[in-house]
Short mmCIF file of C-alpha atoms in Angstrom, two decimals:
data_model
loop_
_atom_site.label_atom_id
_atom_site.label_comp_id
_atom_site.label_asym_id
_atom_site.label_seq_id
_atom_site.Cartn_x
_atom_site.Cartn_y
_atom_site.Cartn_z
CA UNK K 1 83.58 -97.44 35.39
CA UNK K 2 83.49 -100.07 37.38
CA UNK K 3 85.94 -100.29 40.32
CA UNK K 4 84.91 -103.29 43.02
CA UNK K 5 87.10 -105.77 43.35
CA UNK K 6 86.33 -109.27 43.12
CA UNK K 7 86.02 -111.10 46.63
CA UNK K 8 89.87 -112.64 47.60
CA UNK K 9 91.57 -110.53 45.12
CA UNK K 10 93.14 -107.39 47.22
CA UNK K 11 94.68 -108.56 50.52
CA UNK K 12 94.91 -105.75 52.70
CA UNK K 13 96.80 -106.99 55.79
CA UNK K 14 99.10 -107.71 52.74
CA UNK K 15 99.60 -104.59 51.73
CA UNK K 16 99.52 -102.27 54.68
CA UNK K 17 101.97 -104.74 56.10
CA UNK K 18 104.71 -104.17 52.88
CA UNK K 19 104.11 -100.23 53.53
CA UNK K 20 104.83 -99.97 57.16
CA UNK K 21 108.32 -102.57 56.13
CA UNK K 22 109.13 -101.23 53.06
CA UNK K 23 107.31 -97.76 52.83
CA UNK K 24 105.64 -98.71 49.67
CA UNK K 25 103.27 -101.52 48.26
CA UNK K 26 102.60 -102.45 44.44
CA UNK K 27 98.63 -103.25 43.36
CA UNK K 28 99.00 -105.25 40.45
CA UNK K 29 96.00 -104.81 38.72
CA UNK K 30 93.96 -101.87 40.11
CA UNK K 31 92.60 -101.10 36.83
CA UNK K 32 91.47 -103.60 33.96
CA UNK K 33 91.92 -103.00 29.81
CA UNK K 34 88.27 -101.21 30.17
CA UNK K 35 89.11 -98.75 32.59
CA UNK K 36 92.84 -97.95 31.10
CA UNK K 37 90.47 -96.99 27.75
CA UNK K 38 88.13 -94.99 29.62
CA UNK K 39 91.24 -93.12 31.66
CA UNK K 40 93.13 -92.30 28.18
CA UNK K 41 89.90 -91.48 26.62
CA UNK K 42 88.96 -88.72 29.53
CA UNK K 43 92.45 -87.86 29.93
CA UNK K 44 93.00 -86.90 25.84
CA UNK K 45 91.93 -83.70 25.70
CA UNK K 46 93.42 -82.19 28.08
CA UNK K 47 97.24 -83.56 26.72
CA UNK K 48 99.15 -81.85 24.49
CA UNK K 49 99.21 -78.30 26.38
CA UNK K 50 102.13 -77.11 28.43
CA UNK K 51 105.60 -78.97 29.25
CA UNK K 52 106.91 -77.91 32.95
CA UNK K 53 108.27 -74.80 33.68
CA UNK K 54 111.67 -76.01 35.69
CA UNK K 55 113.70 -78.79 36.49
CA UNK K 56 111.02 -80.75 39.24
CA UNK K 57 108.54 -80.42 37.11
CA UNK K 58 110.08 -81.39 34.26
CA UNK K 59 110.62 -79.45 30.99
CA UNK K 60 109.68 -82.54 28.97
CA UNK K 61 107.07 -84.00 31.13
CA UNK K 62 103.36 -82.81 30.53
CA UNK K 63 101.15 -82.42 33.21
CA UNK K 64 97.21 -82.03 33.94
CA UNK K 65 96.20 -80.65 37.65
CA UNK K 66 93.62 -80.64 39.32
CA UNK K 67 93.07 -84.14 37.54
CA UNK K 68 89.82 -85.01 40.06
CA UNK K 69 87.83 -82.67 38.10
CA UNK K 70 88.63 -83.19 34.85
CA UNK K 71 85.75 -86.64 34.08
CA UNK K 72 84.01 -89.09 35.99
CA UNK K 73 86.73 -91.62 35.77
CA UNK K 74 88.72 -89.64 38.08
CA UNK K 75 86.13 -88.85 40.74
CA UNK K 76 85.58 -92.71 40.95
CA UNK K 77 90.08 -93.55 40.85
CA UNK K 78 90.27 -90.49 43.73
CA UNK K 79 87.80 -93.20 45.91
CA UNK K 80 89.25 -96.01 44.55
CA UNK K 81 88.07 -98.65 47.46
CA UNK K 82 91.45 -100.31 47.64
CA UNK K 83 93.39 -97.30 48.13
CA UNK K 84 90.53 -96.24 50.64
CA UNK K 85 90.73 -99.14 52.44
CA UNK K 86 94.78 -98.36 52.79
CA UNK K 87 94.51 -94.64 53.59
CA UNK K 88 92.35 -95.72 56.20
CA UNK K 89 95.32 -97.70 58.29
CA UNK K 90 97.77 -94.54 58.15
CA UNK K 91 96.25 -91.68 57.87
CA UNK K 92 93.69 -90.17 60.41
CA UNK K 93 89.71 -90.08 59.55
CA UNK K 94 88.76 -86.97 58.05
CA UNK K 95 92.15 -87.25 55.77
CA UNK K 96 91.77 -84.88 52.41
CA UNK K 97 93.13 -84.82 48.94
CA UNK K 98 95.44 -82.76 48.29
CA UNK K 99 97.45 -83.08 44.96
CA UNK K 100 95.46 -84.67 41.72
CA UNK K 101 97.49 -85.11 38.31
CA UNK K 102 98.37 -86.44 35.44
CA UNK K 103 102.34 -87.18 34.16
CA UNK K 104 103.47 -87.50 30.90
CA UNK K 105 107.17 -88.11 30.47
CA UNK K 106 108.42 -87.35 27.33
CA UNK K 107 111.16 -89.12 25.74
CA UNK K 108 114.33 -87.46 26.39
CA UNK K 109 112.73 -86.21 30.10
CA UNK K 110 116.05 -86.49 32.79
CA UNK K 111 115.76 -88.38 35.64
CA UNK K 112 113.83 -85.89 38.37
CA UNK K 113 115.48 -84.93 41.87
CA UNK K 114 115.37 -87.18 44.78
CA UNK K 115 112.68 -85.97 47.28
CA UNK K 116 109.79 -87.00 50.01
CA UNK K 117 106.18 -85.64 48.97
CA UNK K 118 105.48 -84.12 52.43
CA UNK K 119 108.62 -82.67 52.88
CA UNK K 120 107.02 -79.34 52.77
CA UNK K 121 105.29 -80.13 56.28
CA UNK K 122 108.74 -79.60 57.48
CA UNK K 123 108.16 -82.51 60.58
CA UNK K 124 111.39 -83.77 62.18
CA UNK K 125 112.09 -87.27 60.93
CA UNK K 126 112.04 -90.26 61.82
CA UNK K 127 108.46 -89.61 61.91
CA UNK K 128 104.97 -91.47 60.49
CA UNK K 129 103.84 -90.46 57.63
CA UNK K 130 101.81 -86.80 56.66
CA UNK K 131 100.90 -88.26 53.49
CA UNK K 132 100.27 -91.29 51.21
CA UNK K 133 100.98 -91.18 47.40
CA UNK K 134 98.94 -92.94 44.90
CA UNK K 135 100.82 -93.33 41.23
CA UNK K 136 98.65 -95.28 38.58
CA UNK K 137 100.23 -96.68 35.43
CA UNK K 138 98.39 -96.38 32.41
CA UNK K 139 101.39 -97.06 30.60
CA UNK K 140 103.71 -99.71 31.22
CA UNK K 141 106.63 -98.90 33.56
CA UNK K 142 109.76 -100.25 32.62
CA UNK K 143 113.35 -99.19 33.56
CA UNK K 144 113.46 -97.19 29.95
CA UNK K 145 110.62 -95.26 29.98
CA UNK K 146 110.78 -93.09 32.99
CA UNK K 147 109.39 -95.52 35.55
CA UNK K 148 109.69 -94.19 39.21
CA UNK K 149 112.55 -94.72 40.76
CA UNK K 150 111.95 -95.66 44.95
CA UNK K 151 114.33 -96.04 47.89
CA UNK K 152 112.59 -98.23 49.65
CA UNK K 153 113.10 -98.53 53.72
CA UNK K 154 113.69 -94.70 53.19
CA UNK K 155 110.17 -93.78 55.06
CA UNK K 156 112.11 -94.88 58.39
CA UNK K 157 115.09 -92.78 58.13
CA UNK K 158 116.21 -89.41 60.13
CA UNK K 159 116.94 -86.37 59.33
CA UNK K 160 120.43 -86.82 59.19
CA UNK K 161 120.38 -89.85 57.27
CA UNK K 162 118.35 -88.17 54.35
CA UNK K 163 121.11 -85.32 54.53
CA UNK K 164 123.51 -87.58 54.24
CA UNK K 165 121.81 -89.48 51.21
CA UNK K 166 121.96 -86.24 49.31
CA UNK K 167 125.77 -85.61 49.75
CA UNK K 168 126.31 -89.25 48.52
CA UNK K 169 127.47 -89.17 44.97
CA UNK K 170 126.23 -93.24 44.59
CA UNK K 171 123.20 -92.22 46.15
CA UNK K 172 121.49 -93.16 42.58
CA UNK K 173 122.52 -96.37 42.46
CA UNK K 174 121.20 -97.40 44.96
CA UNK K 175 117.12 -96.32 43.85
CA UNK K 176 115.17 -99.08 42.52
CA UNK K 177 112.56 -98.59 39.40
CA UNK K 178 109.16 -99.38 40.13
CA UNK K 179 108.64 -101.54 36.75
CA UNK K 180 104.86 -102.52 36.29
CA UNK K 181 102.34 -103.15 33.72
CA UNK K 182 99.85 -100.83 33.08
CA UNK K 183 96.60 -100.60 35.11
CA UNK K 184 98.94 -101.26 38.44
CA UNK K 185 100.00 -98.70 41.30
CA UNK K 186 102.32 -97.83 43.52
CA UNK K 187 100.83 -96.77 47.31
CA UNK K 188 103.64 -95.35 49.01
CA UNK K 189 104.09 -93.31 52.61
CA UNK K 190 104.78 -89.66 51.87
CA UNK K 191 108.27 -89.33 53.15
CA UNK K 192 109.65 -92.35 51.43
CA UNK K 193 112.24 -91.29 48.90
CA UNK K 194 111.61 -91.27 45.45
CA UNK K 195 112.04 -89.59 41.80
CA UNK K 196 110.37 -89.74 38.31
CA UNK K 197 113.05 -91.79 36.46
CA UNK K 198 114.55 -90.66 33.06
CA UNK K 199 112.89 -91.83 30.02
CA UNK K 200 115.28 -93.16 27.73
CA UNK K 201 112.85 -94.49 25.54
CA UNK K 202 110.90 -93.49 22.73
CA UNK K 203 107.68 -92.86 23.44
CA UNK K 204 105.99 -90.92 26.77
CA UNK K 205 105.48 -92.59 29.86
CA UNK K 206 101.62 -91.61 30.93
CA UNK K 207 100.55 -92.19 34.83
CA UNK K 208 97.95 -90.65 37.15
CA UNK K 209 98.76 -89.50 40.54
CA UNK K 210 96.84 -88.77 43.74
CA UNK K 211 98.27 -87.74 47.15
CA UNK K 212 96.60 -87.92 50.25
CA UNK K 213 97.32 -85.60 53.20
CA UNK K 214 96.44 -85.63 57.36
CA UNK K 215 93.47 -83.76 58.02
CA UNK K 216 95.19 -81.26 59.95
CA UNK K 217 97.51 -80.82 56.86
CA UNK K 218 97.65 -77.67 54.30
CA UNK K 219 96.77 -79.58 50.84
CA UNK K 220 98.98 -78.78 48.14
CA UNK K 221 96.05 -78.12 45.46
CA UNK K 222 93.70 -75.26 46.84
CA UNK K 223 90.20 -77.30 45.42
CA UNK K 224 88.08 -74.71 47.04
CA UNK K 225 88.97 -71.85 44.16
CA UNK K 226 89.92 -74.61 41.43
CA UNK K 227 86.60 -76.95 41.54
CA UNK K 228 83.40 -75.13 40.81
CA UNK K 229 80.86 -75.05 43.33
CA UNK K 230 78.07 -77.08 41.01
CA UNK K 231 80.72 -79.75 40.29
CA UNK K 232 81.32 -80.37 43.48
CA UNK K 233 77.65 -80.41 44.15
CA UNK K 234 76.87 -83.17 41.83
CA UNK K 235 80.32 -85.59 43.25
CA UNK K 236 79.69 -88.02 46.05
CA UNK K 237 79.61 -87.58 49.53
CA UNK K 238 82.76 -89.28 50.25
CA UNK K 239 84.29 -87.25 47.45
CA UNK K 240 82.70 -83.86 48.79
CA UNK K 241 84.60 -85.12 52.15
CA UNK K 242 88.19 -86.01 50.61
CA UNK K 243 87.92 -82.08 48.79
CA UNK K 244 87.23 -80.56 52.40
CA UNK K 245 83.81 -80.17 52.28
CA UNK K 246 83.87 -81.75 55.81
CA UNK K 247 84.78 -81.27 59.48
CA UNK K 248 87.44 -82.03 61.35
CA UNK K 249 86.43 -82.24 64.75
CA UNK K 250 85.74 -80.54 66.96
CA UNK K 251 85.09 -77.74 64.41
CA UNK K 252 88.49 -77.51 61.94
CA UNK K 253 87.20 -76.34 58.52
CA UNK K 254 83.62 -74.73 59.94
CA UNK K 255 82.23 -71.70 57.14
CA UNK K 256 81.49 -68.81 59.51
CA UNK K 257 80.13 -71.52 62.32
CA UNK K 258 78.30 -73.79 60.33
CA UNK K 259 79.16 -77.23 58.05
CA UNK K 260 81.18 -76.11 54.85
CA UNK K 261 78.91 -78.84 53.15
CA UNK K 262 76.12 -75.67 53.91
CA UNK K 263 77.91 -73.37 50.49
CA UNK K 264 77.08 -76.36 48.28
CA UNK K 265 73.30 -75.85 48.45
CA UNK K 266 71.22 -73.94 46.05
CA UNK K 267 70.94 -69.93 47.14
CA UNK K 268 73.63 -70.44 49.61
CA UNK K 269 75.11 -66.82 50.29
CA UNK K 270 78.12 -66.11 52.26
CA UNK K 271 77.11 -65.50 55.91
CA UNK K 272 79.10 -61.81 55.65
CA UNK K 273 76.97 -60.82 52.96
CA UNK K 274 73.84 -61.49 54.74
CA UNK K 275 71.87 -58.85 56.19
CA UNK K 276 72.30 -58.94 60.38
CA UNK K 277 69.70 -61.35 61.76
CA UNK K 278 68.01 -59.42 64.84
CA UNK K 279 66.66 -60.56 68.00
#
């Protein structure tokens, strides 16, 4: 698949601009027709499985982790170069994946809580972001259909402010749906406030979602047990780095003193199951 983008097309200043203001930016047309086909094509057989197991989740909404391993198409959308080129203004270098799925709202699906996706970092607010979101249309979003609802500004607010956002019983009215045609995307900072919106409609609402995390940051998918070893052999540098292959430096992430980038090579055996070298 074919992901450059055509010279004058993706204004960056733009963008990161409308994130640090608003906490969120819309890229119209990340992917073309082609690349929607290929997505729903890779993404097919892995639909149709489980519905969530509680309310967050959703019990009508379908979803597919660890989506980064699951085809080609995904590899190349987790290094998209636009949303690279993004990630690189707010989060530190050595930054990491750390959630990969797929969403499927089914029709009937409620509206989903109001939340922050780095929450869990548990970081007094106001604060910059831990995390950027990624969500990728590959249907349509409209305000039927389960498109997601965002408060933007919300990324600036305290503590106390989001508290008292939650005892508001308006508080819905005043979230904004994120309606877009397909192939576009939402970037968004991590502690902007936000839901999956109700799908009134008849027919799922399909989108693909990638969060990015700090470096220093615990990643919400463990990739290290879910991602084979020769999968992760044959993905790209860049890729390797964004799974945690990588270092953090001076040394964060090292496998018993040496490059975790070491346990992808052929033969590699754990250094504790080595016989002791001697002098």
């Amino acid at each position: 698949m074919d992901l450059t983008t055509p010279a004058g097309t993706f204004d960056l200043e733009a963008h990161a601009a409308r994130i640090e203001r608003d906490g969120y930016t819309v890229l119209p047309d990340l992917l073309d027709a082609k690349a929607l086909e290929s997505v729903r094509a890779a993404l097919a057989p892995h639909l149709g499985g489980h519905l969530g197991r509680n309310a967050f989740e959703g019990y009508a909404t379908e979803r597919v982790y660890t989506l980064v391993a699951r085809g080609k198409v995904f590899e190349d959308l987790t290094e998209h170069p636009q949303i690279l080129a993004l990630l690189d203004r707010f989060l530190l270098p050595g930054y990491l994946l750390t959630a990969s799925q797929a969403i499927a709202i089914q029709p009937g699906e409620a509206a989903q809580s109001v939340h922050f996706d780095d929450g869990f970092y548990r970081l007094p607010r106001p604060r910059p972001a831990a995390s950027l979101s990624v969500i990728i249309a590959i249907d349509p979003f409209t305000d039927q259909n389960g498109a997601t609802d965002l408060l933007p500004g919300s990324h600036l607010w305290s503590d106390a402010e989001v508290e008292a956002f939650g005892r508001d019983p308006d508080a819905a009215s005043r979230l904004i749906p994120a309606v877009m045609p397909a192939g576009s995307a939402i970037v968004f900072q991590g502690h902007m406030l936000h839901r999956g919106g109700a799908n009134r409609s008849g027919a799922p609402r399909l989108a693909l979602t990638n969060q990015y995390c700090q470096p220093w940051g615990r990643t919400q998918e463990n990739y290290f047990l879910s991602v084979p070893r020769a999968q992760v052999r044959a993905m790209s540098p860049r890729l390797q780095a964004l799974l945690g292959y990588d270092i953090w430096p001076p040394f964060m992430g090292h496998v018993t003193a040496s490059h975790p980038r070491k346990v992808l090579e052929d033969g590699w055996v754990p250094p504790v199951l080595r016989p002791p070298e001697r002098p």
